[in-house]
Rosetta silent file (secondary structure, phi, psi, omega in degrees, C-alpha in Angstrom):
SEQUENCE: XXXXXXXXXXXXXXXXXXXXXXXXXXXXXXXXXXXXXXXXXXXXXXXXXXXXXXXXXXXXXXXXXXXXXXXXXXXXXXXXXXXXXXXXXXXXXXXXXXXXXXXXXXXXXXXXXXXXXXXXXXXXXXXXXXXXXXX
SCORE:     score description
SCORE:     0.000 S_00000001
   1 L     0.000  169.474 -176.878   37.035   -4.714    0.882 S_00000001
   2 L   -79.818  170.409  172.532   33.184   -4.706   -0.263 S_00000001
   3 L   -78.724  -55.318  133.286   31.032   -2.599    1.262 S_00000001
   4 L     1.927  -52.314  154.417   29.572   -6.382    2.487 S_00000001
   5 H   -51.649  -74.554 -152.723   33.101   -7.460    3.451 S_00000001
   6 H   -59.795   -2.600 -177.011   33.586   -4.285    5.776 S_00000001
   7 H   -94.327  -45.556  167.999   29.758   -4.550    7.273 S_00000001
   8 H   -34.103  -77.705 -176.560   30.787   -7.856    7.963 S_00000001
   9 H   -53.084   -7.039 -166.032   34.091   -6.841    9.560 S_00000001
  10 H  -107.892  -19.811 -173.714   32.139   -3.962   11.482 S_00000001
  11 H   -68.378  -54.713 -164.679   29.618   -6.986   12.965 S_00000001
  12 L   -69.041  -27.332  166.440   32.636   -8.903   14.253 S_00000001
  13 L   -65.412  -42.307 -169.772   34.557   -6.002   15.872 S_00000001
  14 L   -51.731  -69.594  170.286   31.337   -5.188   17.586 S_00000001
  15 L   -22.942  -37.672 -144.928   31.209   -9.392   18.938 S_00000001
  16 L  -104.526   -6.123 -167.172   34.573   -8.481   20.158 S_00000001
  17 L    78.978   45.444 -167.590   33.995   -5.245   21.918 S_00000001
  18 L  -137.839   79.864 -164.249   36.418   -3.661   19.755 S_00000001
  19 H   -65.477  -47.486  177.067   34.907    0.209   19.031 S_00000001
  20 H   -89.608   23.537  133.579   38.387    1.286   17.435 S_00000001
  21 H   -64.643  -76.941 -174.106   37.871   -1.273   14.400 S_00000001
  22 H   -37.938  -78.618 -166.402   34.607   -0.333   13.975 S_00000001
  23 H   -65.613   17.239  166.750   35.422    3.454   13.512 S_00000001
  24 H   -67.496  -36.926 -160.311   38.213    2.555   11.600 S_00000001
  25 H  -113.870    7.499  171.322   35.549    1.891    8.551 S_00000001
  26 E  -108.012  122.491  153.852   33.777    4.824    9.550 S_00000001
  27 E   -28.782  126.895  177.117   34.006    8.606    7.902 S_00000001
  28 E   -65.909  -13.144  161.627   34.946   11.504    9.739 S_00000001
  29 E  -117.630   49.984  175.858   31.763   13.315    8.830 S_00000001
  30 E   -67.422  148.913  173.451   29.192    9.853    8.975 S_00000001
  31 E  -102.686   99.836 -173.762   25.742   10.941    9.335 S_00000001
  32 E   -89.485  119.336 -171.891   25.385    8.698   12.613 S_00000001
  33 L    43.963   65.399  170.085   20.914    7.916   12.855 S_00000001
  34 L  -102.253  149.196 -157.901   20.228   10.403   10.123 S_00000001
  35 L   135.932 -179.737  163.932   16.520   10.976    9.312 S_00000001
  36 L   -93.021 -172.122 -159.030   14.525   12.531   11.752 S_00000001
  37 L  -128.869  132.294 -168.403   14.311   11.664   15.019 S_00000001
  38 L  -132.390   70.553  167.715   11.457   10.700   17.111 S_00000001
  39 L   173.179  169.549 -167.044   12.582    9.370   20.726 S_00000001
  40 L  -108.975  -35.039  168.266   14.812   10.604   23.661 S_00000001
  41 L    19.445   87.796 -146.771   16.387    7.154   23.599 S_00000001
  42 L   -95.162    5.860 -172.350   19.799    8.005   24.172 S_00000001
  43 L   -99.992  -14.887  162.807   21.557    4.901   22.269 S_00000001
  44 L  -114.655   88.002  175.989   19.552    6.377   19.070 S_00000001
  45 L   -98.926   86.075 -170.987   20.693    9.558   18.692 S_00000001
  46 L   -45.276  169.246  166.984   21.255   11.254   15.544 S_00000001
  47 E   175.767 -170.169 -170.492   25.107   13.213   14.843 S_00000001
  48 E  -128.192  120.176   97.547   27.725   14.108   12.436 S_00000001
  49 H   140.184  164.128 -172.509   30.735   12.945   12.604 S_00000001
  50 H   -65.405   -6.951  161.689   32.635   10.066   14.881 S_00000001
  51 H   -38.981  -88.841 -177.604   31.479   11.942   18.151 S_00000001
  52 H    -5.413  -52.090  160.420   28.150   10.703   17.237 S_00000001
  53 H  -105.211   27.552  178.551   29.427    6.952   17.007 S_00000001
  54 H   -84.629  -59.153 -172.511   31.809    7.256   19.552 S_00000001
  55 H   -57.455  -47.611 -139.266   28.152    8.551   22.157 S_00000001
  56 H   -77.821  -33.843  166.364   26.076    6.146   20.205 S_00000001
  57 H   -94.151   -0.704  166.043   28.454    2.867   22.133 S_00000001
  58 H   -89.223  -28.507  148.230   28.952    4.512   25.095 S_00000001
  59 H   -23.008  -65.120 -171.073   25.094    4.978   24.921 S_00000001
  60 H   -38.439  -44.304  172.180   25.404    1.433   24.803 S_00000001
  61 H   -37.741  -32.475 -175.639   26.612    1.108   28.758 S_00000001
  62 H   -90.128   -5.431  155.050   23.252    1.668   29.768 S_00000001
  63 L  -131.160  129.716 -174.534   21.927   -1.262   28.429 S_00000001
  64 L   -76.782   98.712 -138.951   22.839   -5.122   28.660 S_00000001
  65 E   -92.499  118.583 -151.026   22.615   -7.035   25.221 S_00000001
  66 E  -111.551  -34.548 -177.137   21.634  -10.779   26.522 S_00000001
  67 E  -158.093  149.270  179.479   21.483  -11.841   22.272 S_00000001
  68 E   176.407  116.037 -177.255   22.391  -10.225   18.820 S_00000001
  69 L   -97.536  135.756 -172.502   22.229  -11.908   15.501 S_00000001
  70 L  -117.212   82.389 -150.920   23.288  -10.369   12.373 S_00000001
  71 L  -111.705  -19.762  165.335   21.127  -13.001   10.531 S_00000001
  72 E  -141.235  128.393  173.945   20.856  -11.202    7.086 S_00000001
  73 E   -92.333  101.843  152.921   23.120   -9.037    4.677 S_00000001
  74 E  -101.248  141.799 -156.704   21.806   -7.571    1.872 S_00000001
  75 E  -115.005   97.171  166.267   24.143   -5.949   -0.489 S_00000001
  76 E  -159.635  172.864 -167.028   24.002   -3.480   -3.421 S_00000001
  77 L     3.020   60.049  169.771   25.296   -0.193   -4.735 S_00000001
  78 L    89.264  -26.996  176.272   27.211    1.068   -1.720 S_00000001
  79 E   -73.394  130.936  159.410   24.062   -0.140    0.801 S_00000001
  80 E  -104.735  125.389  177.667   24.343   -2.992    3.332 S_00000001
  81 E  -121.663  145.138 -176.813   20.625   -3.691    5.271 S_00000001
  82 E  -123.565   80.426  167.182   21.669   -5.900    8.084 S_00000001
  83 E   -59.428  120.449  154.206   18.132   -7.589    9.533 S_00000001
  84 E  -136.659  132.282  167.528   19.239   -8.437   13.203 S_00000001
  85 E   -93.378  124.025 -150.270   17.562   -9.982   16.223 S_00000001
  86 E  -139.986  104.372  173.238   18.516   -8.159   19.232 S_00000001
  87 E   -93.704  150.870  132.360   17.517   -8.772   22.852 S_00000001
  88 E  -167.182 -172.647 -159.067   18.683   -6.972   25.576 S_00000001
  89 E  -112.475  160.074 -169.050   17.662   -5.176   29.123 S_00000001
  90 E  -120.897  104.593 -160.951   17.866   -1.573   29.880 S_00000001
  91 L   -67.406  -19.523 -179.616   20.165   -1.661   33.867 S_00000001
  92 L   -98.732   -3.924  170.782   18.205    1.263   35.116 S_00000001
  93 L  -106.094  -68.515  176.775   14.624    0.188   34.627 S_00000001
  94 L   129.658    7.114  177.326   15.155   -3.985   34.047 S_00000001
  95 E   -66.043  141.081  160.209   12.763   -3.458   30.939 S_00000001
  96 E   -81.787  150.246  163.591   13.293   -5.862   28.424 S_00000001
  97 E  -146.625  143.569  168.355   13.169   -5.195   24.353 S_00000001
  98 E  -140.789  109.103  169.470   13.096   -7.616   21.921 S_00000001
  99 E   -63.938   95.946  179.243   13.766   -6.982   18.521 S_00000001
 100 E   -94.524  140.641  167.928   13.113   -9.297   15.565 S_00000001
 101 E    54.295   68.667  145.450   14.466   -8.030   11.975 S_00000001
 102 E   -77.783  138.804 -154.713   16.003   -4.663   13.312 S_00000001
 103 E  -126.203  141.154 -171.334   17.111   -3.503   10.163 S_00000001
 104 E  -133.070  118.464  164.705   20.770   -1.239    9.988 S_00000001
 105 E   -96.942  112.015 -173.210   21.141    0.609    7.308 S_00000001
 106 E  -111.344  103.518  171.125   24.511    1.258    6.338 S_00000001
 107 E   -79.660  134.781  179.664   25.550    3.403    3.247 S_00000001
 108 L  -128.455  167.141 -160.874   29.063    4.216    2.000 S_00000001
 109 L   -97.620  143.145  173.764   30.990    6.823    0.309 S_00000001
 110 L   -16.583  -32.566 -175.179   33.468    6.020   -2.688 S_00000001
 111 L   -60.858  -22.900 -166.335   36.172    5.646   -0.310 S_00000001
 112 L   100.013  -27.705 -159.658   34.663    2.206    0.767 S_00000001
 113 L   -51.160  177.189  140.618   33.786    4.206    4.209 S_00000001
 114 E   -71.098  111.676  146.056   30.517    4.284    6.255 S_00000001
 115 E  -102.464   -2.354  177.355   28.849    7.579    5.366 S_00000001
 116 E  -167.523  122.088  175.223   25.415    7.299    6.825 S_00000001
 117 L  -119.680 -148.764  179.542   24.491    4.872    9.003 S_00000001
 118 L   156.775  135.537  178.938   20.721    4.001   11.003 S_00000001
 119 E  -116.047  133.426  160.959   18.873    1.660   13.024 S_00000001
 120 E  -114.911  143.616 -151.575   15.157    0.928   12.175 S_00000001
 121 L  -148.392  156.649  173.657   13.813    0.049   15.349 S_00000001
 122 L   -92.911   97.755  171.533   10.580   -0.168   17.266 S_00000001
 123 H   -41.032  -45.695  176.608   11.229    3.467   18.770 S_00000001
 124 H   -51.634  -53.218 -139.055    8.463    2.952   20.828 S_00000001
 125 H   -96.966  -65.197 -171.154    9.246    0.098   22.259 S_00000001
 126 H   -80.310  -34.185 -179.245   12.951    1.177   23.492 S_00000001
 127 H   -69.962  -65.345 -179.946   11.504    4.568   24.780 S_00000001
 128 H   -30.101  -64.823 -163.339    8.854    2.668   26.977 S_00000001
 129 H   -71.115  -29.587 -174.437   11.697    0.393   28.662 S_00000001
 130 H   -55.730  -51.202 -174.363   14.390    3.714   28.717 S_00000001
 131 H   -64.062  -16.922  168.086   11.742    5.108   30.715 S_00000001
 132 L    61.454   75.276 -143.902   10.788    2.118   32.224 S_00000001
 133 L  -141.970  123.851  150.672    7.029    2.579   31.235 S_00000001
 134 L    60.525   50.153 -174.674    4.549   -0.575   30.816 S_00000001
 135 L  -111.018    0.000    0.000    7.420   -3.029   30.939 S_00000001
């Protein structure tokens, strides 16, 4: 598959709730949120290695995803940017976030794999409702 093809197939596993697809197309040393890191957030979490995205969906438990669009793919040399619109609620505060064009960067290694993946996000935004701060 494309690197395009398998961001695809990594979208659809997600729709299905299906975590051991996804990390099927993922590297055993993926740079999981790599860059630095500026929030306590706990569903953006930098790591190494499929720990990293195994905690980054159980991270996920802690918040309820009400809508999430995968609305653009862009494609070239090993990169996939994903623009998605992403609503959901955070169950221990009830803050809402709403995303428009969160952009997922996904990179891959010769293998076809995920080697680095990332969400840019309004950091701000998701720290306020984890904390459940001006929401």
């Amino acid at each position: 598959m494309t690197p395009l093809q398998t961001t695809q197939a990594i979208y659809t596993a997600f729709g299905q709730g299906d975590i051991p697809a996804i990390l099927s197309h993922v590297a055993e040393d993926v740079e999981w949120e790599y860059g630095p890191r500026t929030t306590d957030t706990p569903w953006i979490q930098g790591g190494r290695g499929h720990a990293a995205a195994v905690a980054f969906f159980q991270a996920l438990s802690q918040i309820e995803i009400t809508h999430f669009v995968p609305k653009t793919f862009l494609a070239g040399d090993g990169l996939v940017v994903v623009l998605v619109d992403v609503d959901f609620t955070v169950k221990a505060t009830g803050c809402r976030v709403h995303e428009i064009d969160e952009a997922h960067l996904w990179t891959f290694n010769p293998a076809g794999q995920v080697a680095k993946f990332r969400h840019r996000i309004d950091s701000y935004a998701q720290h306020q409702a984890y904390h459940g701060l001006d929401c």
